[in-house]
mmCIF file with all atom_site columns, C-alpha atoms in Angstrom:
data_model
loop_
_atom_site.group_PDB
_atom_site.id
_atom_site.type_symbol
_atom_site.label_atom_id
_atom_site.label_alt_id
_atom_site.label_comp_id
_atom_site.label_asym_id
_atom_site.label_entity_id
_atom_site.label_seq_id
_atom_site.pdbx_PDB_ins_code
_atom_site.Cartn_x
_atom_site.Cartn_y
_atom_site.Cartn_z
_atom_site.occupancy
_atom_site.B_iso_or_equiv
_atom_site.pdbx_formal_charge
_atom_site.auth_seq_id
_atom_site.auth_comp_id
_atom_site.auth_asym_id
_atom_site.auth_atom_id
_atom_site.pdbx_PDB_model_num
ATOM 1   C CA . UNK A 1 1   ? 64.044 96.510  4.524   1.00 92.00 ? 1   UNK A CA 1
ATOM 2   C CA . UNK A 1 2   ? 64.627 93.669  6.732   1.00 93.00 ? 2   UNK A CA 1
ATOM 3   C CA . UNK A 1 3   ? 68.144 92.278  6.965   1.00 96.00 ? 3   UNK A CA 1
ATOM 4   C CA . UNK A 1 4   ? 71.308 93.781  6.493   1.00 97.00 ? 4   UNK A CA 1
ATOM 5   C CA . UNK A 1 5   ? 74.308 91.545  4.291   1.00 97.00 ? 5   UNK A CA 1
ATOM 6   C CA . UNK A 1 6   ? 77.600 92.284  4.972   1.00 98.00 ? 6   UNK A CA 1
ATOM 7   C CA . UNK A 1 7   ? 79.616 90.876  1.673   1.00 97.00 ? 7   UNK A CA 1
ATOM 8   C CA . UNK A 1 8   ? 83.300 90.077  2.160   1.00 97.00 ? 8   UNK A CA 1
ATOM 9   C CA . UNK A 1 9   ? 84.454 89.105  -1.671  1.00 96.00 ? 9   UNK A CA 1
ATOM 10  C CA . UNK A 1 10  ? 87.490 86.583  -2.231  1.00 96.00 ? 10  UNK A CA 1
ATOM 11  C CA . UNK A 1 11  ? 90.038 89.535  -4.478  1.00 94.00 ? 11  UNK A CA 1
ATOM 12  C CA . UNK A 1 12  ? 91.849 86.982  -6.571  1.00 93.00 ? 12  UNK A CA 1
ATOM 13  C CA . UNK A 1 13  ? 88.529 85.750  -7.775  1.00 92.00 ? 13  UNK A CA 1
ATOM 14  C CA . UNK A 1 14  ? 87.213 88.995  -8.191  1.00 90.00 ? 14  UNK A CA 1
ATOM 15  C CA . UNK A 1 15  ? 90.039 89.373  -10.197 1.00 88.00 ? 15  UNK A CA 1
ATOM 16  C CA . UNK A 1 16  ? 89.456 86.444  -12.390 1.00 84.00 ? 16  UNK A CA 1
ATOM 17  C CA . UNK A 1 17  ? 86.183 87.732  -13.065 1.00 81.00 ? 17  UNK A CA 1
ATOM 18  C CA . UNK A 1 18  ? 87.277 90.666  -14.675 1.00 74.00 ? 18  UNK A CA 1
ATOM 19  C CA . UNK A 1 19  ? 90.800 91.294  -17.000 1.00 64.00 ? 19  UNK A CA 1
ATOM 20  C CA . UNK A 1 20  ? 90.812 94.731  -15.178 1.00 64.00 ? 20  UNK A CA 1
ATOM 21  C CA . UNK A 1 21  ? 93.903 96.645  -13.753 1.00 69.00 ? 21  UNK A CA 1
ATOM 22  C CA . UNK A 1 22  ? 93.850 94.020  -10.917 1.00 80.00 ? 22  UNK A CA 1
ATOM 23  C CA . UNK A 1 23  ? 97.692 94.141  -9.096  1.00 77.00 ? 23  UNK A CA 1
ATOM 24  C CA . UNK A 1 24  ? 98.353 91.719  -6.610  1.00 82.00 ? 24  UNK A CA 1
ATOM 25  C CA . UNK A 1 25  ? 94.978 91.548  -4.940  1.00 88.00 ? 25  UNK A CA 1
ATOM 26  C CA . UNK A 1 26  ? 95.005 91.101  -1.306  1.00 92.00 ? 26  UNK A CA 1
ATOM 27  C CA . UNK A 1 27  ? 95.269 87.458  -0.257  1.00 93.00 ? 27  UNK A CA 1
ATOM 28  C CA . UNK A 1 28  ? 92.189 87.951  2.851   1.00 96.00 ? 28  UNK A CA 1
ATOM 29  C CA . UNK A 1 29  ? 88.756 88.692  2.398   1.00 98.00 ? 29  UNK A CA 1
ATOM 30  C CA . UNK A 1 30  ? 87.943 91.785  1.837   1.00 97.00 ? 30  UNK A CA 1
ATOM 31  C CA . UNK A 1 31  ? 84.617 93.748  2.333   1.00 97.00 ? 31  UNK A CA 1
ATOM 32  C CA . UNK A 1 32  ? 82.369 94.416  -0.409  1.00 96.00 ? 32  UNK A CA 1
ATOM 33  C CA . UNK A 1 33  ? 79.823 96.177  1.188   1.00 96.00 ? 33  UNK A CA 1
ATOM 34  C CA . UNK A 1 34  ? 76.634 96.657  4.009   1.00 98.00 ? 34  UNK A CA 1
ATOM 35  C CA . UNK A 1 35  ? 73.325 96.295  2.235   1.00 97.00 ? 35  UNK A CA 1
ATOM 36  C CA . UNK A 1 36  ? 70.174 96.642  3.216   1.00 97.00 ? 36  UNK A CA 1
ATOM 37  C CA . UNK A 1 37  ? 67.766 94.070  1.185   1.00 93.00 ? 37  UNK A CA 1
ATOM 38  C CA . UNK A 1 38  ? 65.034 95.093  -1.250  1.00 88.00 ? 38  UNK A CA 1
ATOM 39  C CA . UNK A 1 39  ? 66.285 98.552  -0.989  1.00 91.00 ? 39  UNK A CA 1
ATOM 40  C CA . UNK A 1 40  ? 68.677 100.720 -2.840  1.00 93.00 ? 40  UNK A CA 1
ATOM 41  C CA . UNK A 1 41  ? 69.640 103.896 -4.194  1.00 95.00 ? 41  UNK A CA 1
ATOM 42  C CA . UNK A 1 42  ? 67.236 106.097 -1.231  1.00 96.00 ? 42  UNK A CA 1
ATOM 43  C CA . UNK A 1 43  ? 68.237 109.077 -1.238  1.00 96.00 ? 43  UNK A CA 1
ATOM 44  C CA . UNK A 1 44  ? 70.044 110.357 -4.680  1.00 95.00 ? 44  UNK A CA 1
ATOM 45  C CA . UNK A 1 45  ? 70.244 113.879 -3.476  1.00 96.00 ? 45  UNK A CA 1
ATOM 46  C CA . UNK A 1 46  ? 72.731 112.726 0.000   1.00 97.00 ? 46  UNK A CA 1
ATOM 47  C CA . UNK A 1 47  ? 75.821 112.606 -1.943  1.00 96.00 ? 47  UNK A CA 1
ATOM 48  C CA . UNK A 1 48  ? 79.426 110.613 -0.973  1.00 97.00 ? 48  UNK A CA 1
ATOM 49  C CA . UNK A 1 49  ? 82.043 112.740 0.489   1.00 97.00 ? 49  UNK A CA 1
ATOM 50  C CA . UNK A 1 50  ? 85.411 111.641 1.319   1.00 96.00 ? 50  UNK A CA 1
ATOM 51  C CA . UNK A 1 51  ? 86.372 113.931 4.110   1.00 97.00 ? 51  UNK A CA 1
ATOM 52  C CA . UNK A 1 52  ? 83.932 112.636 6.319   1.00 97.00 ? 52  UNK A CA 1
ATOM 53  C CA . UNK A 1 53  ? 85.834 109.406 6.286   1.00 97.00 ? 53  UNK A CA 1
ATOM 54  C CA . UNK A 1 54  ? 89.161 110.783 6.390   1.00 96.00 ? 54  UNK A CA 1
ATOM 55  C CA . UNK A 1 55  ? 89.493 108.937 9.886   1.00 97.00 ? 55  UNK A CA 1
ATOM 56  C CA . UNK A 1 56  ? 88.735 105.393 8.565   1.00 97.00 ? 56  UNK A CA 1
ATOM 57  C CA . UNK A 1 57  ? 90.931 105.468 5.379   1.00 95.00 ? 57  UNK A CA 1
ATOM 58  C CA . UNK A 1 58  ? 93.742 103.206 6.795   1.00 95.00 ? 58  UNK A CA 1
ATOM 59  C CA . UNK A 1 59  ? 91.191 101.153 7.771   1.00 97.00 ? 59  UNK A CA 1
ATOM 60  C CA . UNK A 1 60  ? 89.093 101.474 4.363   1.00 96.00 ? 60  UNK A CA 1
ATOM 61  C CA . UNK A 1 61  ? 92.054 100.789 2.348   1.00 93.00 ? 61  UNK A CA 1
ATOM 62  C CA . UNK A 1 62  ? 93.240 97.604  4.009   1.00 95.00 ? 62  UNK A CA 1
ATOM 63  C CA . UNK A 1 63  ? 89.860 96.327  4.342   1.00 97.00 ? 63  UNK A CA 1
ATOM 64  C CA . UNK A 1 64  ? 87.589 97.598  1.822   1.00 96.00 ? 64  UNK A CA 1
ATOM 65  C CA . UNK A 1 65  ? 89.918 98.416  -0.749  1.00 93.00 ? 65  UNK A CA 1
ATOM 66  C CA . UNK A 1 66  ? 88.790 98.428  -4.454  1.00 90.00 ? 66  UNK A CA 1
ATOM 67  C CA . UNK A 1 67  ? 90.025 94.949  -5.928  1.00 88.00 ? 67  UNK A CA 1
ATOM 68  C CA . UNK A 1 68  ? 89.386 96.441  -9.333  1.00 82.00 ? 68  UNK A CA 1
ATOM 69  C CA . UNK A 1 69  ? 91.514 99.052  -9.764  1.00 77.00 ? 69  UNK A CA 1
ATOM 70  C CA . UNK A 1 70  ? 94.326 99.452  -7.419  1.00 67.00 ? 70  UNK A CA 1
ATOM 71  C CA . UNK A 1 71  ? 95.556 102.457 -7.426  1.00 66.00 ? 71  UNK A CA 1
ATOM 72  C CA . UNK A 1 72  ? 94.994 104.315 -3.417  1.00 60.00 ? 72  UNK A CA 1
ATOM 73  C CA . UNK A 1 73  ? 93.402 107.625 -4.187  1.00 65.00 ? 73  UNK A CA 1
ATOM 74  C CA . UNK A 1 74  ? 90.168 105.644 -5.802  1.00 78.00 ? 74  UNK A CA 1
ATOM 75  C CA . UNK A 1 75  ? 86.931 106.340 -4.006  1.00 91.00 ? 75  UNK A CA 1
ATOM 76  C CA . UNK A 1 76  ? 85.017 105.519 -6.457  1.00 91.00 ? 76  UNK A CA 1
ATOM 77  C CA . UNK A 1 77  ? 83.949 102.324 -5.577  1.00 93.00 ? 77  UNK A CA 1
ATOM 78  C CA . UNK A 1 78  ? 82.901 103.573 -1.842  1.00 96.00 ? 78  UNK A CA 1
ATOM 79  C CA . UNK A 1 79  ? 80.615 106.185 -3.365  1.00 95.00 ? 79  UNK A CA 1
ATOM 80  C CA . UNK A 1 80  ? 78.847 103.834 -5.220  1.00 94.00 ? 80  UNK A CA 1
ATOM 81  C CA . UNK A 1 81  ? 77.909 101.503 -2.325  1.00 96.00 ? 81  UNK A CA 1
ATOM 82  C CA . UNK A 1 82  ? 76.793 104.935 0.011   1.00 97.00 ? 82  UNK A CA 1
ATOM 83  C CA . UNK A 1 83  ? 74.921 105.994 -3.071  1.00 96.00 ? 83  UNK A CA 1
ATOM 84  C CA . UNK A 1 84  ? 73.635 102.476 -3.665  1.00 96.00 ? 84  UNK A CA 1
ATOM 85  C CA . UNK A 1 85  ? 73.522 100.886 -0.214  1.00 97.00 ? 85  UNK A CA 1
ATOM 86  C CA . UNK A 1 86  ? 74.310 103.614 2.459   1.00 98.00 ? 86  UNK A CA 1
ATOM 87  C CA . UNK A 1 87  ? 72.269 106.012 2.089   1.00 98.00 ? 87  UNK A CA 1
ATOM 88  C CA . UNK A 1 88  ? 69.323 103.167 2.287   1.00 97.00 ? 88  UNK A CA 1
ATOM 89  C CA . UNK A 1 89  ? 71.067 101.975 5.501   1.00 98.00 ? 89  UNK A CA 1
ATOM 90  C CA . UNK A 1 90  ? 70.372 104.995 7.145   1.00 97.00 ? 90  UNK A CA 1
ATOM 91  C CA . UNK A 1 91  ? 67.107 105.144 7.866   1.00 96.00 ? 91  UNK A CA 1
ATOM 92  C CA . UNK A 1 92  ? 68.838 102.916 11.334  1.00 97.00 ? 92  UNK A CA 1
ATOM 93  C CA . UNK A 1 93  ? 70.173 105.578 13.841  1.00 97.00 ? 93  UNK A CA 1
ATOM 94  C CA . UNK A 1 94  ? 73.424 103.447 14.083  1.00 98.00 ? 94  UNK A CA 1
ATOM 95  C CA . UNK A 1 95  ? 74.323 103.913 10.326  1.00 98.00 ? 95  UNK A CA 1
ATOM 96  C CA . UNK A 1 96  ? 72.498 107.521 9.638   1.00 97.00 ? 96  UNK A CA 1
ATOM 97  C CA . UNK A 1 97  ? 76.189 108.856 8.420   1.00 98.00 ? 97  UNK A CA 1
ATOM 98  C CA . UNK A 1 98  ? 78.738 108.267 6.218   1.00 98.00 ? 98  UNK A CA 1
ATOM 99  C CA . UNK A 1 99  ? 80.885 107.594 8.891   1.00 98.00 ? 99  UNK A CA 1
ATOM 100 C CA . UNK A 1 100 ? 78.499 105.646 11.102  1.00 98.00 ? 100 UNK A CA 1
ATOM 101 C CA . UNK A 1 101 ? 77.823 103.678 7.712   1.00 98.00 ? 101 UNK A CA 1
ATOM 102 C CA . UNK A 1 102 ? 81.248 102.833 7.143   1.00 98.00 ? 102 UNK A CA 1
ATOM 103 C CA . UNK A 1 103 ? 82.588 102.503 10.493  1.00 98.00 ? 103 UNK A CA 1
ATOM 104 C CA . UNK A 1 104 ? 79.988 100.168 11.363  1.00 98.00 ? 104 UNK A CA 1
ATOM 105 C CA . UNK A 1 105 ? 80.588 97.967  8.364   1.00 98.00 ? 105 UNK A CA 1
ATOM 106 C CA . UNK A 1 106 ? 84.829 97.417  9.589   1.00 98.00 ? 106 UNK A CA 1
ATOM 107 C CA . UNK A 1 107 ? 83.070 96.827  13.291  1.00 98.00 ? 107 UNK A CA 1
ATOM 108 C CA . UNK A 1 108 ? 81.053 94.312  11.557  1.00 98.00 ? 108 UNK A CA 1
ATOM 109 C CA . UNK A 1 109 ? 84.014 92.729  9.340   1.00 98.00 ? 109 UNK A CA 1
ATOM 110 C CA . UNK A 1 110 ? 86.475 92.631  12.379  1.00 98.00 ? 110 UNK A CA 1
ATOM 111 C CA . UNK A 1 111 ? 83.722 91.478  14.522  1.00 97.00 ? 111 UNK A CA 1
ATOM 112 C CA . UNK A 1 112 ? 82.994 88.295  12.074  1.00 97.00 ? 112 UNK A CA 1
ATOM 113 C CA . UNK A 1 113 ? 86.253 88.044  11.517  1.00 97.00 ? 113 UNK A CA 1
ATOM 114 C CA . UNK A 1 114 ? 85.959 85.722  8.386   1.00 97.00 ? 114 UNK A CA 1
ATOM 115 C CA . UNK A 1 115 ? 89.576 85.155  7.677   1.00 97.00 ? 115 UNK A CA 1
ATOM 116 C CA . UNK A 1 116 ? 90.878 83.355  10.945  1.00 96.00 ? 116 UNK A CA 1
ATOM 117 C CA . UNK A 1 117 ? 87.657 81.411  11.126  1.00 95.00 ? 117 UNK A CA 1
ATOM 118 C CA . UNK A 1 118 ? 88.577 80.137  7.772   1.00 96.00 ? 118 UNK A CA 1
ATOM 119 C CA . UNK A 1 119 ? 92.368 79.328  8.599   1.00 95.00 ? 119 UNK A CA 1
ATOM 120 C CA . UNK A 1 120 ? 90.647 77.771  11.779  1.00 95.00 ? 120 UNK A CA 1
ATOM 121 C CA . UNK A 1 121 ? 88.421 75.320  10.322  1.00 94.00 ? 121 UNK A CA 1
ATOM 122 C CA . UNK A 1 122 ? 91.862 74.636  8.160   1.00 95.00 ? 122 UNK A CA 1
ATOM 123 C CA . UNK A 1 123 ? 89.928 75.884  4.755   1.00 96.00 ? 123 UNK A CA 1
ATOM 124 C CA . UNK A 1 124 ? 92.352 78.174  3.171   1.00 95.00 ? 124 UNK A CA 1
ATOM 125 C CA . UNK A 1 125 ? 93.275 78.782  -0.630  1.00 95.00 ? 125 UNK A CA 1
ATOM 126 C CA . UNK A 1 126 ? 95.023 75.731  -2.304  1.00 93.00 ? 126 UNK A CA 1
ATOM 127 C CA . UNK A 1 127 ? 94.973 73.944  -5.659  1.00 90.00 ? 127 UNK A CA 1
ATOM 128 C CA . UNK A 1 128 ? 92.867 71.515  -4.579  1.00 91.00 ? 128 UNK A CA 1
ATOM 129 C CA . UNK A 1 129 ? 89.018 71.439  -4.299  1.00 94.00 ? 129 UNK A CA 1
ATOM 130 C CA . UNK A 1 130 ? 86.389 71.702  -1.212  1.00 96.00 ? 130 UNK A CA 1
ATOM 131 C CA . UNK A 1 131 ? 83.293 70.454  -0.999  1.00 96.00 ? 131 UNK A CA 1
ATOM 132 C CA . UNK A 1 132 ? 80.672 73.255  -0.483  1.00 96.00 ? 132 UNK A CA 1
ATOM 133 C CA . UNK A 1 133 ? 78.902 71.561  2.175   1.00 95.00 ? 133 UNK A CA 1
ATOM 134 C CA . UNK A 1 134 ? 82.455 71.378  4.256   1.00 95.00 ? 134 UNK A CA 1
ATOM 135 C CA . UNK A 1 135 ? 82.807 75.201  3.990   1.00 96.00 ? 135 UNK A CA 1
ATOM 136 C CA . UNK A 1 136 ? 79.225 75.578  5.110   1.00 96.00 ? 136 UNK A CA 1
ATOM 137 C CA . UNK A 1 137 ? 79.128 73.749  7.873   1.00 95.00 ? 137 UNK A CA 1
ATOM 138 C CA . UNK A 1 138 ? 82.544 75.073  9.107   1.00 96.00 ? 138 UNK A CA 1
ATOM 139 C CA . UNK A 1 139 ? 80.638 78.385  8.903   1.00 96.00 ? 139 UNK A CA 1
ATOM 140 C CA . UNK A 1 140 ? 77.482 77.512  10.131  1.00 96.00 ? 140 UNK A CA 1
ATOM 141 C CA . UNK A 1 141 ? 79.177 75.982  13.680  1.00 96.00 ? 141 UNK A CA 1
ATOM 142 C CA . UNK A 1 142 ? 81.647 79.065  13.961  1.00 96.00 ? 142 UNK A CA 1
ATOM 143 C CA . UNK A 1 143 ? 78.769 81.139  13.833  1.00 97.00 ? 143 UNK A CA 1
ATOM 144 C CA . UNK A 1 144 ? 75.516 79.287  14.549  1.00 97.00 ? 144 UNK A CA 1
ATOM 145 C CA . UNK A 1 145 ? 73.893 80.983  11.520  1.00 97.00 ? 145 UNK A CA 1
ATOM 146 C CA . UNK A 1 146 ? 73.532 80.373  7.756   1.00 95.00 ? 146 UNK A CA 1
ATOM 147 C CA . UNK A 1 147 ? 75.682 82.545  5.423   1.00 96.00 ? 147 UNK A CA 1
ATOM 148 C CA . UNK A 1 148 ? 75.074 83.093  1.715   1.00 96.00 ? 148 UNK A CA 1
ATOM 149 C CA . UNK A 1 149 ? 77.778 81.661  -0.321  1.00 97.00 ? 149 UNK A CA 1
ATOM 150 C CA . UNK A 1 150 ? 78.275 82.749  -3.822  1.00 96.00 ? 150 UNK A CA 1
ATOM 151 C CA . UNK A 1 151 ? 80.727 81.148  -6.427  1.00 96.00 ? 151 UNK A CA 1
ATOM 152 C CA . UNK A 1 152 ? 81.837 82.098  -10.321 1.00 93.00 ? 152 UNK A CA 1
ATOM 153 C CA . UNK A 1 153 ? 80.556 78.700  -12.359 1.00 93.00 ? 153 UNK A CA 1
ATOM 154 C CA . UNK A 1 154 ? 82.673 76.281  -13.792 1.00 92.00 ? 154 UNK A CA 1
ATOM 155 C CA . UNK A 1 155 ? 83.833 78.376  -17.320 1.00 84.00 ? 155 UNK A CA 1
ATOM 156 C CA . UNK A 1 156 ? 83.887 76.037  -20.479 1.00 86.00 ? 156 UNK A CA 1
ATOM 157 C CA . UNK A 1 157 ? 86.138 72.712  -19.373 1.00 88.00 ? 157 UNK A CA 1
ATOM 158 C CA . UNK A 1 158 ? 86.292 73.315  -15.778 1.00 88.00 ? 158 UNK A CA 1
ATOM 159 C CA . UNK A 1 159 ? 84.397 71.011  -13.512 1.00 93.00 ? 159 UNK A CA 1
ATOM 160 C CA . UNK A 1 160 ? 84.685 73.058  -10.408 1.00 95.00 ? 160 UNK A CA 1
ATOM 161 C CA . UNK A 1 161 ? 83.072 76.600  -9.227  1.00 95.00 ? 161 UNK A CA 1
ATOM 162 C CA . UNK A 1 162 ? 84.949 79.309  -7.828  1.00 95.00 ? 162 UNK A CA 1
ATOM 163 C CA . UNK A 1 163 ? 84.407 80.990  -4.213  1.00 96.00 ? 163 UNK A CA 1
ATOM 164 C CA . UNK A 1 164 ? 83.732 84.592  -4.844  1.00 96.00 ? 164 UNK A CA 1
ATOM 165 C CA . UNK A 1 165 ? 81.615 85.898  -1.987  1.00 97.00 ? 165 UNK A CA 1
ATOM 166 C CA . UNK A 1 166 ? 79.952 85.248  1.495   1.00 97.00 ? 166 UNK A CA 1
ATOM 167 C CA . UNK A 1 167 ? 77.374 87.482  2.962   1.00 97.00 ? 167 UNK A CA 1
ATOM 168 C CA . UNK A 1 168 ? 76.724 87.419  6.842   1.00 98.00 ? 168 UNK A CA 1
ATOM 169 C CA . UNK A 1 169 ? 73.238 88.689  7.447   1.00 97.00 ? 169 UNK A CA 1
ATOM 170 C CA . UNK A 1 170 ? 72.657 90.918  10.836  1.00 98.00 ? 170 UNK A CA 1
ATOM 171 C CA . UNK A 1 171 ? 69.063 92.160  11.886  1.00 97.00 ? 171 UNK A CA 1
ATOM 172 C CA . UNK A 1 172 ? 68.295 95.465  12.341  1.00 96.00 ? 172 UNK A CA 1
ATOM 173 C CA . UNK A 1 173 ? 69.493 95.435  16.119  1.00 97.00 ? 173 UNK A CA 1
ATOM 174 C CA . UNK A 1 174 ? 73.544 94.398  13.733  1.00 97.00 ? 174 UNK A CA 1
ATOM 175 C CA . UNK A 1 175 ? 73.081 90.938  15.557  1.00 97.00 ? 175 UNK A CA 1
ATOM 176 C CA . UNK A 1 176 ? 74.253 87.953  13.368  1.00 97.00 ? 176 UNK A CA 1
ATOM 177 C CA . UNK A 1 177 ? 70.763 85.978  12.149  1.00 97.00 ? 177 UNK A CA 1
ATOM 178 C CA . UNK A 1 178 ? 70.404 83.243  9.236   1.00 96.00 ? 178 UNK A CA 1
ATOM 179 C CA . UNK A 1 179 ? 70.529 84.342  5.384   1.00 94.00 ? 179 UNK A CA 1
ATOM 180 C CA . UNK A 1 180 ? 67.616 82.331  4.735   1.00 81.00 ? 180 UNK A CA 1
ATOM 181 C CA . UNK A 1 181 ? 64.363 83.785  4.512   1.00 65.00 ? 181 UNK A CA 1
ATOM 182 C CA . UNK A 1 182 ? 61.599 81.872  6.683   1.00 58.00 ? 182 UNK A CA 1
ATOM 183 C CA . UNK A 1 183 ? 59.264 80.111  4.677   1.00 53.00 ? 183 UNK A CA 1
ATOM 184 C CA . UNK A 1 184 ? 57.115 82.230  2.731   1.00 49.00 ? 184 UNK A CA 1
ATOM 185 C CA . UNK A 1 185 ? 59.068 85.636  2.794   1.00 49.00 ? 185 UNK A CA 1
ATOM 186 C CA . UNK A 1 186 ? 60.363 85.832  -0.812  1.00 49.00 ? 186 UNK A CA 1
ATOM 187 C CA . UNK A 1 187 ? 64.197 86.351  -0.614  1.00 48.00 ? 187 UNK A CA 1
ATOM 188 C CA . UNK A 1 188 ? 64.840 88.613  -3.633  1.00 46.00 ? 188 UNK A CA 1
ATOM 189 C CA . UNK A 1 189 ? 67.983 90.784  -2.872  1.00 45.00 ? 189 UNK A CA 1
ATOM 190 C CA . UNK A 1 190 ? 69.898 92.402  -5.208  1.00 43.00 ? 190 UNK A CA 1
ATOM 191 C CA . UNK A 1 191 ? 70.562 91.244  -9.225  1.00 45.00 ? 191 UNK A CA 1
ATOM 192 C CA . UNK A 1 192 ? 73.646 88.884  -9.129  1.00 50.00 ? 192 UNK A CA 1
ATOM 193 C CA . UNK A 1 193 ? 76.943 90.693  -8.978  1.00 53.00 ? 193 UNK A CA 1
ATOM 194 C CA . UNK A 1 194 ? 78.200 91.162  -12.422 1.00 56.00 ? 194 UNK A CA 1
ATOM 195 C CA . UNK A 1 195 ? 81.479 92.404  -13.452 1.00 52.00 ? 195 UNK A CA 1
ATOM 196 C CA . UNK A 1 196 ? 81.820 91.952  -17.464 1.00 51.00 ? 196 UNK A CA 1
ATOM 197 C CA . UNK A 1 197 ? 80.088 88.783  -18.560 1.00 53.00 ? 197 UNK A CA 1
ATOM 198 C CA . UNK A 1 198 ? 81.066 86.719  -15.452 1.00 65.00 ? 198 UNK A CA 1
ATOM 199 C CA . UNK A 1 199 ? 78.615 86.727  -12.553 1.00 84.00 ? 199 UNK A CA 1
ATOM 200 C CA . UNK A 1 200 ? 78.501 85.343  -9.361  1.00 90.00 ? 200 UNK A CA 1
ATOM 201 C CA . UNK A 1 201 ? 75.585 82.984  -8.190  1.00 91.00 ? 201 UNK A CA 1
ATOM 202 C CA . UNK A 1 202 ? 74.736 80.738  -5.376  1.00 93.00 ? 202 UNK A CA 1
ATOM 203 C CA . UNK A 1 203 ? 77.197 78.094  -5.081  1.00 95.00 ? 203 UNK A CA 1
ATOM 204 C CA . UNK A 1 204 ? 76.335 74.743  -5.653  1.00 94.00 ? 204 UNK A CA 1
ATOM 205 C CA . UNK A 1 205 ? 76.430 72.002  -3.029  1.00 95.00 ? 205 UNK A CA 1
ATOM 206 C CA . UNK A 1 206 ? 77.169 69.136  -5.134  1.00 95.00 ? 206 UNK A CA 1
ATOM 207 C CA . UNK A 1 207 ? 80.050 70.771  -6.985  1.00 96.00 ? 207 UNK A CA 1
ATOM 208 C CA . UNK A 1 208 ? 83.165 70.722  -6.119  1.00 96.00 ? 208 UNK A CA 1
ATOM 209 C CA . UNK A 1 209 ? 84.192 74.062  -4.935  1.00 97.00 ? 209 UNK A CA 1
ATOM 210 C CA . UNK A 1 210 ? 88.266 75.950  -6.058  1.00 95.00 ? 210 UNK A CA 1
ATOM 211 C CA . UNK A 1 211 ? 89.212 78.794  -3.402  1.00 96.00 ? 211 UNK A CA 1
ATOM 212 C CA . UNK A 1 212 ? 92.107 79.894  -5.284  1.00 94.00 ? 212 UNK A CA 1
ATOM 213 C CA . UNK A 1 213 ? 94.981 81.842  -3.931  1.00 90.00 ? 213 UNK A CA 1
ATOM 214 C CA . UNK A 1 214 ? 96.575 83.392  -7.272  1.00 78.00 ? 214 UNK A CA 1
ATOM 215 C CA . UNK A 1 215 ? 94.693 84.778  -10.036 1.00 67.00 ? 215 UNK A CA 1
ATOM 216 C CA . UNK A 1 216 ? 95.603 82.332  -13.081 1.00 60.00 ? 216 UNK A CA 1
#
């Protein structure tokens, strides 16, 4: 693999996505995972175990908490991204653990920092739309790279798409680089996100763009 995507997801669209036991999600992005493109599922036999996390779970379950289903004790959703993503991940020295794995990911999401940049560029949830191309280039001058912005479509009678994720790429070295793949390097990471029937896909420049801050 090449590039590494951190994923921070938007909860109360995540929530939208999916009728599920969602409870009050969080109103901040939260993380979603650190995946390695092209790769996944490495090692089936390296299993998840939640002890050697123990001293991230504060930490885990403010930031990367499952939007899904709320209740604390679920770990379910970390051991599918180490089965999925981690244990692909750690073929780098930095991330050859559980631990390094998911510590590095919170450096990584408080490093970014996605939330107050938002707030900063005065983009924060409201009834109201965005334009797509605002949020990018708010983005794109915070950081001086591209992010990968995906959205929930317009559903039947709505003319606007929803924000539902943005991946920051990193290089191998975990420095910040653009999403885009140079010309001629295929970028085929993984299958859209589904949850149910909804899925998320690239948003759209020319629509206009809902960032909503309750689940409807």
């Amino acid at each position: 693999w090449k590039k590494l995507y951190l994923a921070h997801h938007w909860p109360v669209t995540v929530c939208k996505m999916s009728a599920n036991d969602c409870q009050d999600p969080p109103e901040y992005w939260t993380i979603h995972g650190l995946w390695p493109d092209k790769t996944e599922e490495c090692n089936r036999t390296w299993h998840f175990n939640v002890t050697e996390i123990k001293d991230l779970m504060s930490d885990m379950r403010h930031y990367w908490p499952d939007v899904l289903h709320s209740s604390l004790n679920r770990t379910q959703f970390w051991k599918h991204e180490w089965e999925k993503h981690g244990t692909c991940a750690a073929t780098l020295q930095v991330l050859n653990s559980q631990k390094k794995y998911f510590g590095k990911a919170l450096e990584l999401y408080q490093h970014v920092d996605l939330n107050s940049c938002l707030l900063k560029a005065g983009i924060k949830p409201s009834s109201s739309y965005y334009q797509m191309t605002a949020i990018k280039e708010a983005l794109t001058r915070f950081y001086g790279v591209t992010p990968k912005i995906q959205c929930l479509p317009p559903e039947e009678g709505e003319k606007a798409q929803t924000i539902g994720q943005i991946e920051f790429c990193f290089t191998k070295e975990l420095q910040l680089r653009n999403c885009t793949a140079p010309k001629g390097e295929s970028d085929l990471t993984q299958a859209d996100w589904k949850l149910g029937t909804e899925e998320l896909s690239v948003c759209s420049d020319t629509l206009p763009t809902y960032y909503p801050s309750q689940v409807q």
